[in-house]
């Protein structure tokens, strides 16, 4: 073991190095606009507390180095950028770096400086260093999620930090393993709780996180559904805040996609009526209408896959079917495309009748109107490829429709 004084001196030097490291990391990350990784970004998002400590350290350091720029200028040997780049993977590597870059003269001065500190000040400094090192180590995603979850559990956390914690989770839950961990860490319940937050932006972000976490993940879907979340989300879709409504609908779609139990809950919560209301109201934002049409396409598509299950009566409701077909009259091509995909799947179901599509929904006229519109777009300069793709989808729908009509006529 080193003598106590020397050890303290090294600690002190490490604090200075850590400050320089952090400063450089920020500078490079900002200058070259690189998002080093979710971790790097989160590191800075959570760095608020460190700021004071770092500023203090930088001041101490300047005093030692005898210049205002701090330690950074002393390391102009050209290779430190590389070492700075990824941060340090362990305390050891940081120690190595600190030793490798230390100037014996300065170390001596530092040691003298440290000697002037009172035992209390030294103790405090040690604690600060420990805390800083803990934070500078590249934490695992699980650790980062735990931090965000703990933040959300803190009832006195300011709104802004609460929002930040949710945004961190949003990035972290993207990999499927992390999404699975979120439940294990107790994070799902905490995020679900935020759906009751009085702040609409917080509610929207919480819904976004839940949607992201449950995407293509039946286990997480079921955990979230088990928390009784769907009813709340369906209600949120009717929010007057577009952001909240959009994120809630995103979450609903992700939660029930290819999930039989989830879809049963959705119908029980009159989710189908909600979709119909959105689709049949042209004054509702087009993003919500597109998402609704997509969800209809999805639900009908899933019903086509699980042939052993009776089709939901919703699929043969005339008002509902008409609201889907009417979307094709929109000026928004994206919405038209999503409507066509929904119609294509609906036509292939058993219960919706061909004659309903023809006589009540006016599908033949709708398809003809689209054909003319797309024909014009295909000779134009813009959107030619998109119009061509859309036309081939339209043709496919028309073909399926005509076959369904023929089948209906031959069976009567
Ligand atoms: C980095 O991330 C931020 C926020 O997530 C974003 O605004 C920015 O465009 C990203 N920069 C790059 C280069 O991807
Ligand atoms: C809760 O948040 C407040 C405000 O940010 C903070 O002062 C306090 O230390 C936090 N409590 C816990 C237990 O983390």
PDB file of C-alpha atoms in Angstrom, residues 327-334 336-337 340 366-380 383 387 390-391 394:
ATOM      1  CA  UNK A 327     -60.775   7.185 -46.356  1.00  0.00           C
ATOM      2  CA  UNK A 328     -59.823   6.513 -49.961  1.00  0.00           C
ATOM      3  CA  UNK A 329     -61.352   9.884 -50.859  1.00  0.00           C
ATOM      4  CA  UNK A 330     -58.714  11.647 -48.751  1.00  0.00           C
ATOM      5  CA  UNK A 331     -56.183  13.866 -50.498  1.00  0.00           C
ATOM      6  CA  UNK A 332     -53.480  12.265 -48.381  1.00  0.00           C
ATOM      7  CA  UNK A 333     -51.877   9.462 -50.398  1.00  0.00           C
ATOM      8  CA  UNK A 334     -50.411   7.825 -47.329  1.00  0.00           C
ATOM      9  CA  UNK A 336     -55.228   6.241 -49.033  1.00  0.00           C
ATOM     10  CA  UNK A 337     -52.596   3.537 -49.042  1.00  0.00           C
ATOM     11  CA  UNK A 340     -56.399   0.207 -49.236  1.00  0.00           C
ATOM     12  CA  UNK A 366     -64.113   4.634 -54.737  1.00  0.00           C
ATOM     13  CA  UNK A 367     -61.695   2.406 -56.606  1.00  0.00           C
ATOM     14  CA  UNK A 368     -62.565   3.996 -59.921  1.00  0.00           C
ATOM     15  CA  UNK A 369     -62.047   7.476 -58.483  1.00  0.00           C
ATOM     16  CA  UNK A 370     -58.659   6.398 -57.187  1.00  0.00           C
ATOM     17  CA  UNK A 371     -57.704   4.906 -60.517  1.00  0.00           C
ATOM     18  CA  UNK A 372     -58.301   8.221 -62.286  1.00  0.00           C
ATOM     19  CA  UNK A 373     -56.457  10.185 -59.642  1.00  0.00           C
ATOM     20  CA  UNK A 374     -53.440   7.884 -59.732  1.00  0.00           C
ATOM     21  CA  UNK A 375     -53.402   7.874 -63.511  1.00  0.00           C
ATOM     22  CA  UNK A 376     -52.902  11.635 -63.418  1.00  0.00           C
ATOM     23  CA  UNK A 377     -50.206  11.372 -60.760  1.00  0.00           C
ATOM     24  CA  UNK A 378     -48.314   8.778 -62.780  1.00  0.00           C
ATOM     25  CA  UNK A 379     -47.783  11.144 -65.696  1.00  0.00           C
ATOM     26  CA  UNK A 380     -46.753  13.970 -63.376  1.00  0.00           C
ATOM     27  CA  UNK A 383     -44.634  10.956 -56.769  1.00  0.00           C
ATOM     28  CA  UNK A 387     -48.402   6.503 -57.460  1.00  0.00           C
ATOM     29  CA  UNK A 390     -50.372   2.611 -55.028  1.00  0.00           C
ATOM     30  CA  UNK A 391     -52.011   1.786 -58.337  1.00  0.00           C
ATOM     31  CA  UNK A 394     -55.449  -0.591 -55.872  1.00  0.00           C
TER      32      UNK A 394
END
